[in-house]
Amino acid sequence: MERTCYNASLSINDVGREVTLLGWVSKRRNLGSLLFIDLRDRSGIIQVTVKDDVKVPDVRNEYVIEVKGRVAKKDVANPKLKTGEIEIIASAITIINEAATTPLIIDDDTDALEDVRLKYRYLDLRRPLMQEKLKIRAKIVRAAHEFLDDNDFIEVETPILTLSTPEGARDYVVPSRIHHGCFYALPQSPQLFKQLLMIGGLERYYQIARCFRDEDLRADRQPDFTQIDIETSFLDETQILTLMEGLLKKIFKDVINYDLKLPLRRLSYDEALNRFGSDKPDTRFGLELKDVKDIVSKTSFPLFNSSAHSKAIVIPNLAETTSRKNIDELQLEAKKFRLSSFIVLKVKDEHLEGSAAKFFAEEDGRALIQSLSAKHNDLIIIACSNSLANVCFGLGALRSRYARELGLIKPNTYDLLWVVDFPLFEKDQDSGKLSPLHHPFTRPTAATAEWLSSDPVRVHASAYDIVINGYEAGGGSLRIYDQKMQKTIFEVLGFSQEDIKNKFGFFIDAFKYGTPPHGGIAFGLDRLTMILSGTDNIRDVIAFPKNLRASCPMTDAPSKIDQAQLDELGIKFVE
């Protein structure tokens, strides 16, 4: 069994060549005197023609076969196939292995439910569309290796079994057989280790890192995922962003032949939130948020007057088709963002209509329409609250929803930007407790660090996120490199001295020995692949993903283990 070439490597220039091909039967069509087989391998599909003078075994779909034959020009080309100008005139076909009837259609247009695809993932991966996504993933990794190697970064592997530290999400933990009652944690990121590598003097580190977070799942999250993880010493924020833009430019060029225009735009967190209602704004379309507090506060509507913040978005040409049911659905959406309601107004001939229109004097209604540049048949949606974040995030969610529904997003376009100047902390609206917006190792900006102890919510972070088409594709920051400041951050977050010692003692201790200024970033490999392959489901770009219940239908993981293993680990379950 010796393959001479892959299917897609053959072209019209190979007519007359004798070849041996290996692969799977994708389709078969028996016309009596002729048998046509679509042979699939990892490179693509080629048509095999078997004439009635060639003895052929009974082949079925997904049989693994060997085909010997001659390349010939087809009478009628198939423009849908890369090999559509040619066919193989078979001289011999050998069955290598048979196949049972598959539980899903192995074609790009399969009708299988996702859980069926995940249960039989090894069959789903035969689909050319799935293989193409994995090839894109591999190209991203290769481009990252090449760029980072060329820029003197050192690839270093960090531990998978490590200490449980509070980094934002819940840890996956692993019991120790040797140390009963003790547990390792799987890393949420290599954060502490890559900072220790900077203390160790490596200056430029990277890793294609496996990470684990026990958090609620969605279309763009997995419990185990992969990062392109990077850390540098002696570079400021501008230098890091410029270097990473070079990496992104290479990835986009090498993977999809797309030329990024540098430098990338930078938006502050406040501007992103106020204009787009998101800290990861999709700027491929308009529908920007507008402040209308000065106008609506003149009305007699109680909600407007009792709210510190009022913003609006205008949805074009939607007033006439927006029903009472649609408006009721919007009110349910408002509750998700702790808003009492969305105020929905329709523009008709330069006048406002809707249940709240009666609260607007004629001149105030015209002022609102003019300030928003609204036109006849436009829909105006207003959000009011004492929480600016609730107003912005609520309208931002509607902005994205309507852009999708109205087809306002141009396909095959990429809009990249940096979001910078984040708050260092966020305050829980219920408990009032502070938590880090990124992680507790982020350096405060020099201009705001003085408020760290007295008014920490005023402190900004030297942090930056890369946003691509509304997805956070990566994030990083400059790190704290002063022992006293790091301890202060932990104290502001409510850690006791004992907690600091137990969870971070080894890390704090390392700061005593000459820690360089350092910073870094991590790109989500899965999300990058998702964006560049044109899918909105992260499970499509991972070979063996988990479903939304964090389980694997193929292996039935997670699963129970036998009593002997539990006894060895010193674990007992209490009902």
Coordinates of C-alpha atoms in Angstrom, one line a residue:
M1 CA 0.0 0.0 0.0
E2 CA 1.9 3.0 -1.3
R3 CA 0.1 6.3 -2.0
T4 CA 1.6 8.3 -4.8
C5 CA -0.2 11.6 -4.0
Y6 CA -3.1 13.3 -2.3
N7 CA -6.3 13.8 -4.3
A8 CA -6.2 17.6 -4.4
S9 CA -2.5 17.7 -5.5
L10 CA -3.7 16.4 -8.9
S11 CA -4.6 18.8 -11.7
I12 CA -5.1 18.9 -15.5
N13 CA -1.4 18.9 -15.8
D14 CA -1.3 15.3 -14.5
V15 CA -3.5 13.8 -17.3
G16 CA -2.1 10.4 -18.3
R17 CA -0.3 9.9 -15.0
E18 CA -0.6 6.5 -13.2
V19 CA -1.5 7.0 -9.5
T20 CA -2.4 5.1 -6.4
L21 CA -4.8 6.9 -4.1
L22 CA -6.1 6.1 -0.6
G23 CA -9.2 7.3 1.2
W24 CA -12.9 6.9 2.0
V25 CA -15.8 6.4 -0.3
S26 CA -17.8 9.6 0.0
K27 CA -20.5 8.7 -2.6
R28 CA -21.1 6.0 -5.2
R29 CA -23.3 6.1 -8.3
N30 CA -23.9 2.9 -10.3
L31 CA -25.0 3.5 -13.8
G32 CA -24.7 -0.1 -15.0
S33 CA -21.9 0.1 -17.4
L34 CA -20.1 2.8 -15.3
L35 CA -19.5 3.1 -11.6
F36 CA -18.7 6.5 -10.2
I37 CA -17.0 6.8 -6.8
D38 CA -16.3 10.1 -5.0
L39 CA -13.0 9.3 -3.2
R40 CA -12.3 11.6 -0.2
D41 CA -9.0 12.1 1.6
R42 CA -7.8 14.9 3.8
S43 CA -7.0 17.1 0.9
G44 CA -10.4 16.8 -0.9
I45 CA -12.6 14.8 -3.2
I46 CA -11.8 13.3 -6.6
Q47 CA -14.1 11.4 -9.0
V48 CA -13.1 7.8 -9.7
T49 CA -14.7 6.2 -12.8
V50 CA -14.9 2.4 -13.0
K51 CA -15.7 0.9 -16.4
D52 CA -17.5 -2.4 -16.8
D53 CA -14.4 -4.3 -17.9
V54 CA -12.8 -3.7 -14.4
K55 CA -13.7 -6.1 -11.7
V56 CA -14.6 -4.2 -8.6
P57 CA -15.6 -5.4 -5.1
D58 CA -18.9 -4.1 -3.6
V59 CA -17.9 -0.8 -2.0
R60 CA -20.2 1.2 0.2
N61 CA -20.1 4.7 1.7
E62 CA -17.2 5.3 4.1
Y63 CA -15.3 2.1 3.1
V64 CA -11.6 2.7 3.2
I65 CA -10.2 1.8 -0.3
E66 CA -7.1 1.8 -2.4
V67 CA -7.6 3.0 -6.0
K68 CA -5.1 2.5 -8.8
G69 CA -5.7 4.2 -12.1
R70 CA -4.9 6.9 -14.6
V71 CA -5.6 10.6 -14.5
A72 CA -7.9 11.7 -17.3
K73 CA -9.7 14.9 -18.4
K74 CA -13.4 14.9 -17.7
D75 CA -15.8 15.5 -20.5
V76 CA -17.8 18.0 -18.3
A77 CA -15.9 19.8 -15.5
N78 CA -17.3 20.1 -12.0
P79 CA -16.6 23.7 -10.9
K80 CA -17.5 22.9 -7.3
L81 CA -14.5 20.6 -6.9
K82 CA -10.8 21.6 -6.9
T83 CA -10.2 18.5 -8.9
G84 CA -13.3 19.1 -11.0
E85 CA -11.5 19.1 -14.4
I86 CA -10.1 15.5 -14.0
E87 CA -11.1 12.0 -12.9
I88 CA -9.3 8.8 -12.2
I89 CA -10.0 5.9 -14.7
A90 CA -9.6 3.0 -12.3
S91 CA -7.6 -0.1 -13.1
A92 CA -8.0 -1.7 -9.7
I93 CA -9.8 -1.1 -6.4
T94 CA -9.0 -2.8 -3.1
I95 CA -11.1 -2.7 0.0
I96 CA -8.8 -1.9 3.0
N97 CA -11.6 -1.8 5.6
E98 CA -15.4 -1.9 5.6
A99 CA -17.7 0.6 7.4
A100 CA -21.1 0.3 9.0
T101 CA -23.8 2.7 8.1
T102 CA -22.9 6.0 9.8
P103 CA -25.2 7.8 12.3
L104 CA -24.7 11.1 10.6
I105 CA -24.3 12.4 7.0
I106 CA -20.6 12.9 6.4
D107 CA -20.9 16.1 4.3
D108 CA -20.5 19.8 4.9
D109 CA -24.4 20.0 4.9
T110 CA -25.0 17.4 7.6
D111 CA -28.4 17.4 9.3
A112 CA -27.1 15.9 12.5
L113 CA -27.8 17.5 15.9
E114 CA -24.7 18.8 17.7
D115 CA -24.8 16.1 20.4
V116 CA -24.8 13.4 17.8
R117 CA -21.9 15.1 16.1
L118 CA -20.0 15.2 19.4
K119 CA -20.9 11.6 20.2
Y120 CA -19.4 10.5 16.9
R121 CA -16.8 13.2 16.7
Y122 CA -14.4 11.0 14.8
L123 CA -17.0 10.8 12.0
D124 CA -17.8 14.5 12.2
L125 CA -14.1 15.2 11.7
R126 CA -14.2 13.5 8.3
R127 CA -16.3 16.4 7.0
P128 CA -14.1 18.7 4.9
L129 CA -15.5 21.8 6.6
M130 CA -14.4 20.5 10.0
Q131 CA -10.9 19.6 8.7
E132 CA -10.6 23.1 7.2
K133 CA -11.2 24.7 10.6
L134 CA -8.5 22.5 12.2
K135 CA -6.1 23.5 9.5
I136 CA -6.8 27.2 10.2
R137 CA -6.1 26.5 13.8
A138 CA -2.8 24.9 13.0
K139 CA -1.8 27.8 10.7
I140 CA -2.5 30.3 13.5
V141 CA -0.2 28.3 15.8
R142 CA 2.5 28.0 13.2
A143 CA 2.4 31.8 12.5
A144 CA 2.6 32.5 16.2
H145 CA 5.6 30.2 16.6
E146 CA 7.4 31.8 13.7
F147 CA 6.8 35.4 14.8
L148 CA 7.6 34.9 18.4
D149 CA 10.7 32.8 17.6
D150 CA 11.9 35.5 15.2
N151 CA 11.4 38.1 18.0
D152 CA 13.6 36.2 20.5
F153 CA 10.8 34.8 22.6
I154 CA 11.6 31.5 24.5
E155 CA 8.9 28.8 24.5
V156 CA 8.6 27.4 28.1
E157 CA 6.1 24.9 29.5
T158 CA 4.6 25.7 32.8
P159 CA 3.0 23.2 35.3
I160 CA -0.5 21.7 34.8
L161 CA -0.8 20.5 38.3
T162 CA -0.4 23.5 40.5
L163 CA -1.8 25.5 43.5
S164 CA -5.4 26.7 43.7
T165 CA -5.3 30.6 43.6
P166 CA -8.2 33.0 43.2
E167 CA -8.1 34.2 39.6
G168 CA -11.7 34.9 38.9
A169 CA -13.4 31.6 37.9
R170 CA -13.7 28.3 39.8
D171 CA -10.8 25.9 39.7
Y172 CA -10.8 22.3 38.5
V173 CA -9.2 20.4 41.3
V174 CA -7.3 17.1 41.3
P175 CA -6.9 15.0 44.5
S176 CA -3.5 13.9 45.6
R177 CA -2.9 10.2 46.2
I178 CA 0.2 10.8 48.2
H179 CA -1.0 13.8 50.2
H180 CA -4.5 12.7 51.4
G181 CA -6.9 15.7 51.8
C182 CA -4.8 17.9 49.5
F183 CA -5.6 18.9 46.0
Y184 CA -3.8 20.3 43.0
A185 CA -5.6 22.8 40.8
L186 CA -5.5 22.8 37.0
P187 CA -4.3 26.3 35.9
Q188 CA -6.8 28.9 34.8
S189 CA -3.8 30.5 33.1
P190 CA 0.0 30.4 33.5
Q191 CA -0.2 33.9 35.1
L192 CA 1.9 33.4 38.2
F193 CA 4.5 31.1 36.5
K194 CA 5.0 33.5 33.5
Q195 CA 5.6 36.3 35.9
L196 CA 8.1 34.2 37.9
L197 CA 9.8 33.5 34.6
M198 CA 10.3 37.2 34.2
I199 CA 11.8 37.3 37.7
G200 CA 13.9 34.4 36.5
G201 CA 15.4 36.7 33.9
L202 CA 14.0 35.1 30.7
E203 CA 12.6 38.5 29.5
R204 CA 10.6 37.1 26.6
Y205 CA 8.4 34.0 27.1
Y206 CA 5.6 32.3 25.2
Q207 CA 3.6 29.1 25.4
I208 CA 0.7 27.5 23.6
A209 CA -0.9 27.0 27.0
R210 CA -3.8 24.7 28.0
C211 CA -6.0 26.4 30.6
F212 CA -9.0 25.2 32.6
R213 CA -11.9 27.2 34.1
D214 CA -15.0 25.8 35.8
E215 CA -17.5 28.5 34.7
D216 CA -20.8 28.7 33.0
L217 CA -20.5 27.8 29.3
R218 CA -21.8 29.5 26.2
A219 CA -21.1 29.4 22.4
D220 CA -17.6 31.0 22.8
R221 CA -16.5 29.2 26.0
Q222 CA -15.1 25.8 26.9
P223 CA -14.0 24.4 30.2
D224 CA -10.6 23.5 28.8
F225 CA -9.2 25.9 26.2
T226 CA -5.9 27.1 24.7
Q227 CA -4.1 30.4 24.9
I228 CA -1.2 31.9 23.0
D229 CA 0.4 33.1 26.2
I230 CA 3.1 35.8 26.2
E231 CA 5.1 37.8 28.7
T232 CA 7.9 40.4 28.4
S233 CA 10.2 42.4 30.6
F234 CA 11.3 46.0 30.2
L235 CA 8.6 47.0 27.7
D236 CA 5.9 49.6 28.3
E237 CA 2.3 49.3 27.2
T238 CA 2.8 51.0 23.8
Q239 CA 5.8 48.8 23.0
I240 CA 3.8 45.6 23.9
L241 CA 0.8 46.6 21.8
T242 CA 3.0 47.5 18.9
L243 CA 4.8 44.1 19.1
M244 CA 1.5 42.2 19.4
E245 CA 0.0 44.1 16.4
G246 CA 2.9 42.7 14.4
L247 CA 1.9 39.2 15.5
L248 CA -1.7 39.7 14.6
K249 CA -0.7 41.1 11.2
K250 CA 1.3 38.0 10.5
I251 CA -1.5 35.7 11.6
F252 CA -4.1 37.4 9.5
K253 CA -1.8 37.4 6.4
D254 CA -0.5 33.9 6.7
V255 CA -3.9 32.3 7.6
I256 CA -6.5 34.1 5.5
N257 CA -4.3 36.4 3.3
Y258 CA -5.8 39.5 4.9
D259 CA -3.7 42.7 5.3
L260 CA -4.3 44.4 8.6
K261 CA -3.7 48.2 8.6
L262 CA -1.6 49.2 11.5
P263 CA -1.6 50.8 14.0
L264 CA -4.9 49.5 15.4
R265 CA -7.4 51.9 16.8
R266 CA -7.5 52.3 20.6
L267 CA -10.6 53.1 22.6
S268 CA -10.8 53.7 26.3
Y269 CA -13.0 51.5 28.4
D270 CA -15.3 54.5 29.1
E271 CA -15.6 55.5 25.4
A272 CA -16.3 51.9 24.4
L273 CA -19.0 51.6 27.0
N274 CA -20.6 55.0 26.4
R275 CA -20.6 54.8 22.6
F276 CA -21.2 51.0 21.9
G277 CA -22.6 49.6 25.2
S278 CA -19.8 47.1 25.5
D279 CA -16.2 46.6 26.7
K280 CA -15.7 44.5 23.5
P281 CA -17.5 46.6 20.9
D282 CA -18.3 45.4 17.4
T283 CA -17.5 48.5 15.4
R284 CA -18.4 47.1 12.0
F285 CA -21.7 48.9 12.2
G286 CA -23.2 52.1 13.7
L287 CA -26.2 52.2 16.0
E288 CA -24.2 54.1 18.6
L289 CA -25.6 55.0 22.0
K290 CA -26.4 58.7 22.6
D291 CA -26.8 60.5 25.9
V292 CA -30.3 62.0 26.1
K293 CA -30.4 62.9 29.8
D294 CA -30.7 66.6 29.2
I295 CA -33.7 66.2 26.9
V296 CA -35.7 63.5 28.7
S297 CA -35.2 65.1 32.2
K298 CA -37.5 68.0 30.9
T299 CA -40.4 65.5 30.5
S300 CA -43.0 64.6 33.1
F301 CA -42.1 60.9 33.0
P302 CA -41.1 59.8 36.6
L303 CA -38.5 57.2 35.4
F304 CA -36.6 59.9 33.4
N305 CA -36.4 62.2 36.4
S306 CA -35.4 59.7 39.0
S307 CA -32.6 58.2 36.9
A308 CA -29.1 59.6 36.9
H309 CA -28.4 58.2 33.4
S310 CA -30.4 58.1 30.2
K311 CA -29.2 56.9 26.8
A312 CA -30.8 55.9 23.6
I313 CA -30.2 54.1 20.3
V314 CA -32.1 54.5 17.0
I315 CA -33.0 51.4 15.0
P316 CA -33.7 52.5 11.4
N317 CA -37.0 51.7 9.6
L318 CA -38.4 49.4 12.2
A319 CA -41.2 51.4 13.8
E320 CA -44.0 50.1 11.6
T321 CA -43.1 46.5 12.0
T322 CA -42.5 46.6 15.7
S323 CA -45.6 45.1 17.5
R324 CA -46.8 45.1 21.1
K325 CA -45.4 41.6 21.4
N326 CA -42.0 42.8 20.3
I327 CA -42.0 45.6 22.8
D328 CA -43.0 43.1 25.6
E329 CA -40.0 41.0 24.6
L330 CA -37.8 44.0 25.0
Q331 CA -39.0 44.5 28.5
L332 CA -38.0 41.0 29.4
E333 CA -34.6 41.7 28.0
A334 CA -34.4 44.9 30.2
K335 CA -34.7 42.8 33.3
K336 CA -31.5 40.9 32.5
F337 CA -29.6 44.2 32.9
R338 CA -31.4 45.3 36.0
L339 CA -33.4 47.9 34.1
S340 CA -37.0 48.5 35.0
S341 CA -37.8 48.8 31.3
F342 CA -36.8 50.0 27.9
I343 CA -38.8 53.1 26.7
V344 CA -39.8 52.4 23.1
L345 CA -40.8 55.3 20.9
K346 CA -41.7 55.4 17.2
V347 CA -41.0 58.3 14.9
K348 CA -43.8 59.2 12.5
D349 CA -43.6 62.4 10.5
E350 CA -41.3 64.1 12.9
H351 CA -43.5 63.2 15.9
L352 CA -43.2 60.6 18.6
E353 CA -45.6 57.7 19.1
G354 CA -45.8 55.1 21.8
S355 CA -47.1 54.8 25.4
A356 CA -44.4 57.2 26.7
A357 CA -44.8 59.8 24.0
K358 CA -47.5 61.5 26.0
F359 CA -44.9 62.6 28.5
F360 CA -43.0 64.6 25.9
A361 CA -44.0 68.2 25.1
E362 CA -44.1 68.8 21.3
E363 CA -40.8 70.8 21.4
D364 CA -39.1 68.1 23.6
G365 CA -40.2 65.4 21.2
R366 CA -38.7 67.3 18.3
A367 CA -35.5 68.0 20.2
L368 CA -35.1 64.3 20.9
I369 CA -35.6 63.3 17.3
Q370 CA -33.2 66.0 16.1
S371 CA -30.5 65.1 18.7
L372 CA -30.6 61.5 17.6
S373 CA -30.9 62.3 13.8
A374 CA -33.9 60.0 13.8
K375 CA -36.1 59.8 10.7
H376 CA -39.6 58.7 9.8
N377 CA -40.3 55.1 10.8
D378 CA -37.2 54.8 13.0
L379 CA -37.5 53.2 16.4
I380 CA -36.0 55.0 19.5
I381 CA -35.2 52.8 22.5
I382 CA -34.2 54.6 25.7
A383 CA -32.7 53.1 28.9
C384 CA -32.7 54.9 32.2
S385 CA -31.0 53.9 35.5
N386 CA -28.8 55.2 38.3
S387 CA -26.3 52.6 37.1
L388 CA -24.4 53.8 33.9
A389 CA -23.1 50.3 33.4
N390 CA -26.7 48.8 33.4
V391 CA -27.8 51.4 30.9
C392 CA -24.9 50.9 28.5
F393 CA -24.7 47.1 28.7
G394 CA -28.5 46.9 28.2
L395 CA -28.6 49.0 25.1
G396 CA -25.3 47.4 23.9
A397 CA -27.0 44.0 23.9
L398 CA -29.9 45.4 21.8
R399 CA -27.5 47.2 19.5
S400 CA -25.8 43.8 18.6
R401 CA -29.1 42.0 18.3
Y402 CA -30.6 44.4 15.9
A403 CA -27.4 44.6 13.8
R404 CA -27.6 40.9 13.3
E405 CA -31.4 40.8 12.6
L406 CA -31.2 43.7 10.1
G407 CA -28.1 42.5 8.3
L408 CA -26.1 45.5 9.2
I409 CA -22.8 43.6 9.5
K410 CA -20.8 43.2 6.4
P411 CA -19.6 39.6 5.9
N412 CA -15.9 38.8 5.5
T413 CA -14.8 42.0 7.2
Y414 CA -12.5 42.3 10.2
D415 CA -12.5 45.2 12.6
L416 CA -9.8 45.1 15.2
L417 CA -9.2 47.5 18.1
W418 CA -7.6 47.8 21.5
V419 CA -9.8 48.7 24.5
V420 CA -7.5 50.3 27.1
D421 CA -7.6 52.2 30.4
F422 CA -10.0 49.8 32.2
P423 CA -11.0 50.3 35.8
L424 CA -8.8 48.3 38.1
F425 CA -11.7 47.1 40.2
E426 CA -15.4 46.5 39.8
K427 CA -18.0 46.7 42.6
D428 CA -20.7 44.1 43.0
Q429 CA -24.1 45.8 42.9
D430 CA -25.5 43.6 45.6
S431 CA -22.7 43.0 48.1
G432 CA -20.6 46.1 47.3
K433 CA -17.5 43.9 47.3
L434 CA -14.6 44.8 45.1
S435 CA -13.1 42.3 42.6
P436 CA -10.4 42.8 40.0
L437 CA -11.8 43.5 36.5
H438 CA -8.9 41.5 35.0
H439 CA -6.9 39.8 37.8
P440 CA -5.1 41.0 41.0
F441 CA -1.7 41.2 39.4
T442 CA -2.5 44.1 37.1
R443 CA -0.5 47.3 37.6
P444 CA -2.5 50.5 38.4
T445 CA -1.8 53.4 36.1
A446 CA 0.7 55.9 37.5
A447 CA -1.9 58.7 37.4
T448 CA -4.4 56.9 39.6
A449 CA -2.4 54.7 41.8
E450 CA -2.5 57.2 44.7
W451 CA -6.2 56.4 45.3
L452 CA -5.5 52.7 45.8
S453 CA -6.1 52.8 49.6
S454 CA -8.5 55.7 49.9
D455 CA -10.8 55.4 46.9
P456 CA -10.0 52.2 44.9
V457 CA -12.9 52.4 42.5
R458 CA -11.2 55.5 41.0
V459 CA -8.1 53.6 40.1
H460 CA -7.5 52.6 36.5
A461 CA -5.5 49.6 35.2
S462 CA -2.6 49.4 32.8
A463 CA -4.7 46.8 31.0
Y464 CA -5.6 46.2 27.4
D465 CA -7.9 43.9 25.5
I466 CA -7.8 43.1 21.8
V467 CA -11.3 43.0 20.3
I468 CA -12.1 41.5 16.9
N469 CA -15.6 41.8 15.5
G470 CA -17.1 42.1 19.0
Y471 CA -15.2 39.2 20.5
E472 CA -12.6 39.6 23.2
A473 CA -9.8 37.7 21.4
G474 CA -7.1 38.4 23.9
G475 CA -6.2 40.5 26.9
G476 CA -3.3 41.5 29.0
S477 CA -1.7 44.2 31.2
L478 CA 1.4 45.5 32.7
R479 CA 2.0 43.7 36.0
I480 CA 2.8 44.8 39.5
Y481 CA 6.5 44.4 40.2
D482 CA 6.6 46.0 43.7
Q483 CA 6.0 43.8 46.7
K484 CA 4.3 46.5 48.8
M485 CA 1.9 47.4 46.0
Q486 CA 1.0 43.7 45.4
K487 CA 0.2 43.3 49.1
T488 CA -1.9 46.4 49.0
I489 CA -4.0 45.1 46.1
F490 CA -4.6 41.9 48.0
E491 CA -5.7 43.8 51.1
V492 CA -8.0 46.1 49.1
L493 CA -9.6 42.9 47.8
G494 CA -10.3 41.7 51.3
F495 CA -7.5 39.0 51.7
S496 CA -6.3 38.5 55.2
Q497 CA -2.6 38.4 55.9
E498 CA -2.9 34.6 56.4
D499 CA -4.7 34.2 53.0
I500 CA -2.0 36.2 51.3
K501 CA 0.7 34.0 52.9
N502 CA -1.1 30.7 52.2
K503 CA -2.1 31.4 48.6
F504 CA 0.5 33.8 47.3
G505 CA 3.4 33.5 49.8
F506 CA 5.8 32.0 47.3
F507 CA 4.9 34.6 44.7
I508 CA 5.2 37.6 47.1
D509 CA 8.5 36.3 48.4
A510 CA 10.0 36.2 44.8
F511 CA 9.4 40.0 44.6
K512 CA 12.2 40.6 47.1
Y513 CA 14.9 39.5 44.6
G514 CA 14.9 42.2 41.9
T515 CA 11.7 41.9 39.9
P516 CA 11.9 43.7 36.5
P517 CA 9.0 45.8 35.1
H518 CA 7.0 43.3 33.0
G519 CA 3.7 42.8 31.2
G520 CA 2.1 40.5 28.8
I521 CA -1.0 39.2 27.0
A522 CA -2.8 36.0 26.2
F523 CA -4.7 35.4 22.9
G524 CA -7.5 32.9 22.9
L525 CA -6.5 30.4 20.2
D526 CA -10.0 28.9 20.1
R527 CA -11.7 32.3 19.6
L528 CA -9.1 33.4 17.1
T529 CA -9.8 30.3 15.1
M530 CA -13.5 30.7 15.4
I531 CA -13.3 34.3 14.1
L532 CA -10.9 33.5 11.2
S533 CA -12.9 30.4 10.1
G534 CA -16.2 32.3 10.1
T535 CA -18.1 30.3 12.7
D536 CA -19.8 31.5 15.9
N537 CA -19.5 28.2 17.7
I538 CA -16.2 27.5 19.5
R539 CA -16.9 23.8 19.5
D540 CA -16.5 23.8 15.7
V541 CA -12.8 24.7 16.0
I542 CA -11.8 22.2 18.7
A543 CA -11.2 18.6 17.8
F544 CA -12.8 17.1 20.9
P545 CA -14.9 19.7 22.7
K546 CA -17.3 19.6 25.6
N547 CA -21.0 20.4 25.2
L548 CA -22.8 23.2 27.0
R549 CA -23.2 20.8 30.0
A550 CA -19.4 20.6 30.2
S551 CA -19.5 16.9 29.3
C552 CA -18.2 14.8 26.4
P553 CA -20.9 12.7 24.7
M554 CA -18.3 10.6 23.1
T555 CA -16.4 9.5 26.2
D556 CA -19.1 10.2 28.8
A557 CA -16.7 12.3 30.7
P558 CA -17.0 13.3 33.5
S559 CA -17.7 9.9 34.9
K560 CA -17.7 8.1 38.2
I561 CA -14.6 6.2 39.3
D562 CA -14.5 2.9 41.1
Q563 CA -14.4 2.5 44.9
A564 CA -10.8 1.3 44.8
Q565 CA -9.6 4.5 43.3
L566 CA -11.6 6.6 45.8
D567 CA -10.2 4.6 48.7
E568 CA -6.6 5.1 47.3
L569 CA -7.3 8.9 47.2
G570 CA -8.9 9.0 50.6
I571 CA -12.2 10.3 49.3
K572 CA -15.7 9.6 50.6
F573 CA -18.9 11.0 49.1
V574 CA -21.5 12.2 51.5
E575 CA -25.1 12.1 50.2

